[in-house]
Tab-separated table of C-alpha atoms in Angstrom:
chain	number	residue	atom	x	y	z
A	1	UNK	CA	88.338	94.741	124.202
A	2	UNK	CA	87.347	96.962	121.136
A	3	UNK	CA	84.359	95.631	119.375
A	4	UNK	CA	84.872	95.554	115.379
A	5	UNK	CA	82.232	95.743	113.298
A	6	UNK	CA	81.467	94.633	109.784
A	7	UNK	CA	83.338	97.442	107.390
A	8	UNK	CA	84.901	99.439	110.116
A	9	UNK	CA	88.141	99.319	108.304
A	10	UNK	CA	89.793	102.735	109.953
A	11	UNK	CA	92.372	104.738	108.426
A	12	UNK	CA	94.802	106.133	109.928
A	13	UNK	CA	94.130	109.798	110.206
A	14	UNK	CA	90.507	108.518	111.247
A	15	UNK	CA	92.298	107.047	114.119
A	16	UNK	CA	93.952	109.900	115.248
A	17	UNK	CA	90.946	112.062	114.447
A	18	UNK	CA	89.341	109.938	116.768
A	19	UNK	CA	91.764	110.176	119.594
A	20	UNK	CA	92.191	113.857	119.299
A	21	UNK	CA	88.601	114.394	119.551
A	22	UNK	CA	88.761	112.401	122.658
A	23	UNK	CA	91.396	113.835	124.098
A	24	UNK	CA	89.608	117.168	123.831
A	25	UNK	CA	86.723	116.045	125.415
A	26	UNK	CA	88.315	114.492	128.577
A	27	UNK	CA	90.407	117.811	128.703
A	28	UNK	CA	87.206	120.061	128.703
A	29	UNK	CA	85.485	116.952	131.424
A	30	UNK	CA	82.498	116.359	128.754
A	31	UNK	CA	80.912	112.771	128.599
A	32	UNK	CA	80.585	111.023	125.757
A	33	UNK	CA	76.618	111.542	126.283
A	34	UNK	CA	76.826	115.205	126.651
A	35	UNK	CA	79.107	115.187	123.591
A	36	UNK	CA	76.843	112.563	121.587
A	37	UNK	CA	73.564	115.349	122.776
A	38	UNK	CA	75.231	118.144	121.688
A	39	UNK	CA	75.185	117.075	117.917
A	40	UNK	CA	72.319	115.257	117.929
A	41	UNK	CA	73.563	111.983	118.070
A	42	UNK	CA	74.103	109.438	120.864
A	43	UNK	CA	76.974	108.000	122.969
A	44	UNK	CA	77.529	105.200	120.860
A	45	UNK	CA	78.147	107.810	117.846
A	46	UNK	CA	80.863	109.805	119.960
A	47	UNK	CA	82.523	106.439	120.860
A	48	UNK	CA	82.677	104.958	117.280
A	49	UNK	CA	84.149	108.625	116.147
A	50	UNK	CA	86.668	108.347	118.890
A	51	UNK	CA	87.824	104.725	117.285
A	52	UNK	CA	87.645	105.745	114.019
A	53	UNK	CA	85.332	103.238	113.013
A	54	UNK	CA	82.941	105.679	111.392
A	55	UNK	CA	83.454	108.667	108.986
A	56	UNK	CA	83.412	112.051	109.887
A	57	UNK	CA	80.325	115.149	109.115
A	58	UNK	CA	82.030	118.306	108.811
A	59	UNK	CA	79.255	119.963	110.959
A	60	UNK	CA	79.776	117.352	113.769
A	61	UNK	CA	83.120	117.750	113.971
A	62	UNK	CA	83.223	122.011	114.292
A	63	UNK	CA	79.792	121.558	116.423
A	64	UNK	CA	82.096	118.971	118.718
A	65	UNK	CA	85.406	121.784	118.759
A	66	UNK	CA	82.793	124.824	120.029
A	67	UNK	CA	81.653	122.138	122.627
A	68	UNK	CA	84.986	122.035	123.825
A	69	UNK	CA	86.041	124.910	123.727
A	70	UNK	CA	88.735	125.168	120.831
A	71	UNK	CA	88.261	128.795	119.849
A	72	UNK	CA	91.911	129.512	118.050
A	73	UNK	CA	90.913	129.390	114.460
A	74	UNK	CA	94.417	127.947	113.482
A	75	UNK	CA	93.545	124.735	115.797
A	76	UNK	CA	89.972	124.835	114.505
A	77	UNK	CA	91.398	124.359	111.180
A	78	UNK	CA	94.153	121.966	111.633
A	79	UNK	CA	91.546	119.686	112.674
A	80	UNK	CA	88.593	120.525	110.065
A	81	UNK	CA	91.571	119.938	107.416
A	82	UNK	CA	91.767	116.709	108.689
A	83	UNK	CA	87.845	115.441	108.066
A	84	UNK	CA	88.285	115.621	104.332
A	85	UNK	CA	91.622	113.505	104.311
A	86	UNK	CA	90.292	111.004	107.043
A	87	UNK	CA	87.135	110.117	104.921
A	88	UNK	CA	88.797	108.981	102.219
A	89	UNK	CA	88.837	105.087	102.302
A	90	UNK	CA	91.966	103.415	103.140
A	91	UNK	CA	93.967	101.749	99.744
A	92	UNK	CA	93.187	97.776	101.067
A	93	UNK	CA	88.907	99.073	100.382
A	94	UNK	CA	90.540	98.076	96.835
A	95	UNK	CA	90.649	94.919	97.973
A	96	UNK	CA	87.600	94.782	99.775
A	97	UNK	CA	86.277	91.794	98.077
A	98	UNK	CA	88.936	89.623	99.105
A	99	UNK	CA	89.657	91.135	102.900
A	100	UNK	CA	87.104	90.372	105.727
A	101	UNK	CA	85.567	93.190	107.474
A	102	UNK	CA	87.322	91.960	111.104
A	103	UNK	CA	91.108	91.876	108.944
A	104	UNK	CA	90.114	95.814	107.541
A	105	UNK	CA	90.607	96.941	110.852
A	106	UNK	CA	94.110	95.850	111.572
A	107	UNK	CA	95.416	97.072	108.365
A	108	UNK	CA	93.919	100.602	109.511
A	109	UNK	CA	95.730	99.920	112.620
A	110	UNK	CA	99.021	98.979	110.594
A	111	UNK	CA	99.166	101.810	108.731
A	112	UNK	CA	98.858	104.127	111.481
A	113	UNK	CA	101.470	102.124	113.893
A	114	UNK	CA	104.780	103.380	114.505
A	115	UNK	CA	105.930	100.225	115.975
A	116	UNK	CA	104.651	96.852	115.647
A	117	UNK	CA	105.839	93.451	117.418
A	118	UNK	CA	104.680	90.483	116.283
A	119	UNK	CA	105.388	86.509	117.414
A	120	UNK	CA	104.769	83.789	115.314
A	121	UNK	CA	104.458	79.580	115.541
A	122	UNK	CA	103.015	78.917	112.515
A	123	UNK	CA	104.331	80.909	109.714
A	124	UNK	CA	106.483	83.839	108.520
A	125	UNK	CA	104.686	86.993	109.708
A	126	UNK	CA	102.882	88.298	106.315
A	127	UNK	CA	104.795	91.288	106.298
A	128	UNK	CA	108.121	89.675	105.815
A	129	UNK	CA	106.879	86.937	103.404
A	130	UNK	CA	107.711	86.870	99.458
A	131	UNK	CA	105.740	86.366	96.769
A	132	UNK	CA	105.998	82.934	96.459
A	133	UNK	CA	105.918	82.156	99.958
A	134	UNK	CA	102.892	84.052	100.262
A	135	UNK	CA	100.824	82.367	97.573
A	136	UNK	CA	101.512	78.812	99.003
A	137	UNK	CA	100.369	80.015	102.552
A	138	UNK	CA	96.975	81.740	100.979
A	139	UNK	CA	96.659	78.802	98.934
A	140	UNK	CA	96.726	76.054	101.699
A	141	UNK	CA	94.080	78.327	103.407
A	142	UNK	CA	91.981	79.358	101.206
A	143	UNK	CA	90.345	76.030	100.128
A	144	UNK	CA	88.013	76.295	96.731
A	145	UNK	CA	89.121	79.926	96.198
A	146	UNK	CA	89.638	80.503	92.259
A	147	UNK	CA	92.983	81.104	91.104
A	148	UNK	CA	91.921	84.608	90.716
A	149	UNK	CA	90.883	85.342	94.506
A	150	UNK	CA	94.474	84.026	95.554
A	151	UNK	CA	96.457	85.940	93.313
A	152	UNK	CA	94.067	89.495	94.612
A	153	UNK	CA	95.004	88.066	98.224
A	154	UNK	CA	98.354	87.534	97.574
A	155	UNK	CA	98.731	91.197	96.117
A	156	UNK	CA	96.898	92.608	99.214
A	157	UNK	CA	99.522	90.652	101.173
A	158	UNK	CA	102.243	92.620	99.069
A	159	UNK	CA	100.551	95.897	99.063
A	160	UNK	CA	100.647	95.929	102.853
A	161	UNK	CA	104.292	95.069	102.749
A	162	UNK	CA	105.498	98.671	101.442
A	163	UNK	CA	105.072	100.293	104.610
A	164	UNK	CA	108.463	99.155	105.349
A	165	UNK	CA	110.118	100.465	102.762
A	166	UNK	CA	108.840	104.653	103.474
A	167	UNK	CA	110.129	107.213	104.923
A	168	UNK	CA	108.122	106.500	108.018
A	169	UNK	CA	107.701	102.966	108.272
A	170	UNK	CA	107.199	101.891	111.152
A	171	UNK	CA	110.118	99.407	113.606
A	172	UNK	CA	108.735	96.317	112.859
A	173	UNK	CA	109.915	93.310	115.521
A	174	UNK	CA	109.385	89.776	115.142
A	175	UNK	CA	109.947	86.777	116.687
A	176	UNK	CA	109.517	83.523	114.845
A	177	UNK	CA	109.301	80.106	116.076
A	178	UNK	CA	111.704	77.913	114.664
A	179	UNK	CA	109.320	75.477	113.691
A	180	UNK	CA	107.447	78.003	111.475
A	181	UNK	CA	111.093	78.196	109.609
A	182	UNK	CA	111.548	74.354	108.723
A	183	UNK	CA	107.984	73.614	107.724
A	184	UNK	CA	108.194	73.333	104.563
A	185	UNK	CA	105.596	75.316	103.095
A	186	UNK	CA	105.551	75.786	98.989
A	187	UNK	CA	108.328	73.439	98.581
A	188	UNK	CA	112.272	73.513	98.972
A	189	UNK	CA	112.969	76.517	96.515
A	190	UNK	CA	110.526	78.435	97.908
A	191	UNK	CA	111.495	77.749	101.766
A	192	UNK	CA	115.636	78.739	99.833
A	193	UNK	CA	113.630	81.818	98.855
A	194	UNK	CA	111.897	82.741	101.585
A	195	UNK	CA	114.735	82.570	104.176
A	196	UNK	CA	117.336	84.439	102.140
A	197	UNK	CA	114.817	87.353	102.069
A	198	UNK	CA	114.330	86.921	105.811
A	199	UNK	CA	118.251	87.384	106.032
A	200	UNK	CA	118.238	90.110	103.378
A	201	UNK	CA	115.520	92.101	105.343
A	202	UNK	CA	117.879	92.159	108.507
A	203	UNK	CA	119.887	94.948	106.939
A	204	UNK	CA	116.999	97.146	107.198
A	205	UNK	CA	117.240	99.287	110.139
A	206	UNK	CA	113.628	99.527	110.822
A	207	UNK	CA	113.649	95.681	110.489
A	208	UNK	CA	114.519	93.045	113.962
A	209	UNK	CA	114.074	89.380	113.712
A	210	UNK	CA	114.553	87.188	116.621
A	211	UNK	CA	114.203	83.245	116.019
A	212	UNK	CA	112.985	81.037	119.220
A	213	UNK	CA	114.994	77.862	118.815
A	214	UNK	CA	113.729	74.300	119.587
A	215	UNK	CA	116.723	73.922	121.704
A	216	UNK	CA	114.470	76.414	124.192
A	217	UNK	CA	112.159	74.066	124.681
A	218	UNK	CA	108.458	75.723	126.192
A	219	UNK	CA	107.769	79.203	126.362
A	220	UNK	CA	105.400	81.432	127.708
A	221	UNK	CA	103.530	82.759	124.547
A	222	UNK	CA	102.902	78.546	123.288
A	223	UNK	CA	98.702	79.594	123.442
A	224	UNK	CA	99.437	81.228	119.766
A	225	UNK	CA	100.458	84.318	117.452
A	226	UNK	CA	99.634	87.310	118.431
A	227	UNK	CA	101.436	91.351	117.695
A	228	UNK	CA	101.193	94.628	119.406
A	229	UNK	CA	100.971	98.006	117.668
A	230	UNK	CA	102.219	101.319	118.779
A	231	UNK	CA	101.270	104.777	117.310
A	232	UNK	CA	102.949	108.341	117.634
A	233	UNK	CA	99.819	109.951	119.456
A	234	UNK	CA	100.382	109.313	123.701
A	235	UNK	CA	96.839	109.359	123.909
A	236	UNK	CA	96.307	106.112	121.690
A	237	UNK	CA	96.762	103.345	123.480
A	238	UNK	CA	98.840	99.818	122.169
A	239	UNK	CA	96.665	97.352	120.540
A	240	UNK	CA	97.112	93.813	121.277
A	241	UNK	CA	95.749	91.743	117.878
A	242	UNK	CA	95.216	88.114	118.070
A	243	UNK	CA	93.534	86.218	114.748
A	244	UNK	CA	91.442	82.874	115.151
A	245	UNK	CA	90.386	81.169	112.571
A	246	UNK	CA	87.830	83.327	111.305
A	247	UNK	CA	87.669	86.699	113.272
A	248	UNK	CA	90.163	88.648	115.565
A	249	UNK	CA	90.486	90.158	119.051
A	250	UNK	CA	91.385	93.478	119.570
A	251	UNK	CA	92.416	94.177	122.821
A	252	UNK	CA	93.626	97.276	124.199
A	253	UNK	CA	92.581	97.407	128.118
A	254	UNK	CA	96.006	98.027	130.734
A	255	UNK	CA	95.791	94.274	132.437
A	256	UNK	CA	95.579	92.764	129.128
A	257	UNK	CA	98.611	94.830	127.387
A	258	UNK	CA	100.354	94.466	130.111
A	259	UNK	CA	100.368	90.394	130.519
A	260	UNK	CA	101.273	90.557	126.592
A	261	UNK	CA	104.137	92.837	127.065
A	262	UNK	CA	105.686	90.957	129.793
A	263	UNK	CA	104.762	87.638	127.589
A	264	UNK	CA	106.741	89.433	124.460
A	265	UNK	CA	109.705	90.587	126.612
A	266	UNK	CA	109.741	86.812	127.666
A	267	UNK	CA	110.075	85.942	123.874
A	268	UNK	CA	112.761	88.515	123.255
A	269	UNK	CA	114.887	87.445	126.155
A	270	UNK	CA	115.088	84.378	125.235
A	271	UNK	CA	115.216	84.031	121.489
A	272	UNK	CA	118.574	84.356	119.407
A	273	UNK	CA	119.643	87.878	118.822
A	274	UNK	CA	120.022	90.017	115.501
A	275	UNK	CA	123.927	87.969	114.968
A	276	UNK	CA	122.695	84.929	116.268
A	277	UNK	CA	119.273	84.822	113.754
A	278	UNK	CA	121.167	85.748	110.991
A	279	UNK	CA	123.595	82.006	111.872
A	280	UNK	CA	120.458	80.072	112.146
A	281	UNK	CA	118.453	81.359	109.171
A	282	UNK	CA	121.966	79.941	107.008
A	283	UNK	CA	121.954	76.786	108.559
A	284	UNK	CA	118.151	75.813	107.959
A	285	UNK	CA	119.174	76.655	104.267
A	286	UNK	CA	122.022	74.465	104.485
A	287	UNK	CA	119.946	72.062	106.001
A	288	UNK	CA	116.924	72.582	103.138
């Protein structure tokens, strides 16, 4: 499980700064103690490098490329271009007085992703949610916030929506409970709202949504949300995200992606398809 700590918000390019690093040190067969010696650091500096969680010295980085043995000064300065880029924050440190330090790091990991699967009970997933949605969820949540903190959150929440709408956004999969779809959070008009724009969304390409109908009855994934990223780079593996109440767990070792997988496959197999969602998503509006 990766351990986040406070601030560790990664970008992406520190991410995959991190994982080419390491995948140049397991090539060359130097340990992270060696490599952590070598620049006169520690282990524990290599491995937070190799996560992204920390930024990146210019020195450390060309001292870590002679250490294993990247010579080719094209290479050398692919990857010293890099550094610069990867240091600068991230746009959500903007809203880094209304995100907690153990959210920073899943946006880091959102941006980066290339895919992203997601299952939810409770609520729309925040990435498909409007504006008005939004605020009533952050608003039932967020009990004695001012009016200003909510509408920063909300914004944040919108902010992180546009990675759906680039060039390379990312496929983003998600499979809703149908309960989360006839609560009726913010009211009727806002529920009218929210739905249309869930069936509006489903002419994106980039965009799936699968709806688990009561008729279904119990499931294997009823122990809570949870998503799974992908990135581009082989070497970085999927990260399974799962948010309590007041941190998150980041896990990303084989037995535990694996039992998620197979749980989300479950999900898939059995939830209504693309045509199907699309029927349901007009009745609950008839029924609203």
């Amino acid at each position: 499980m990766m351990q986040i700590q406070p601030g560790s918000g990664p970008t992406a390019l520190r991410i995959l700064l991190g994982a080419q690093l390491r995948r140049l040190r397991e090539d060359k067969g130097v340990s992270r103690d060696e490599a952590g010696r070598f620049i006169r650091g520690s282990e524990s500096k290599i491995s937070r490098m190799e996560l992204g969680r920390v930024s990146f010295k210019e020195r450390d980085v060309a001292d870590l490329l002679t250490l294993y043995g990247v010579k080719d000064e094209k290479t050398r300065a692919v990857v010293m271009g890099l550094v610069e880029r990867a240091n600068e924050p991230g746009w959500w440190h903007r809203f880094s007085d209304v995100l907690p330090a153990w959210f920073q790091t899943y946006v880091g990991l959102e941006e980066a992703a290339t895919r992203i699967r997601t299952y939810e009970v409770q609520f729309v997933p925040g990435l498909l949610q409007t504006k008005e949605y939004a605020r009533a969820v952050i608003t039932a949540g967020a009990v004695g916030a001012v009016p200003e903190e909510i509408a920063r959150r909300v914004d944040l929440r919108l902010e992180r929506q546009r990675i759906l709408d680039g060039e390379d956004s990312p496929l983003f999969w998600a499979v809703i409970d149908e309960a989360a779809l006839r609560r009726p959070i913010g009211g009727v008009d806002v529920m009218r709202g929210q739905i249309q724009h869930l069936i509006d969304l489903m002419n994106q390409p980039n965009v799936t949504i699968q709806v688990i109908p009561f008729s279904y009855g119990g499931h294997a994934a009823e122990g809570g949300a949870f998503s799974i990223l992908r990135f581009a780079d082989p070497e970085l593996p999927d990260i399974v995200y799962v948010e309590q109440l007041a941190s998150a767990l980041y896990l990303d070792k084989r037995e535990e992606l694996d039992r998620y997988i197979e749980v989300m496959e479950r999900l898939c197999a059995v939830s209504t398809t693309p045509a199907e969602t699309v029927d349901l998503l007009q009745r609950i509006i008839a029924d609203l």
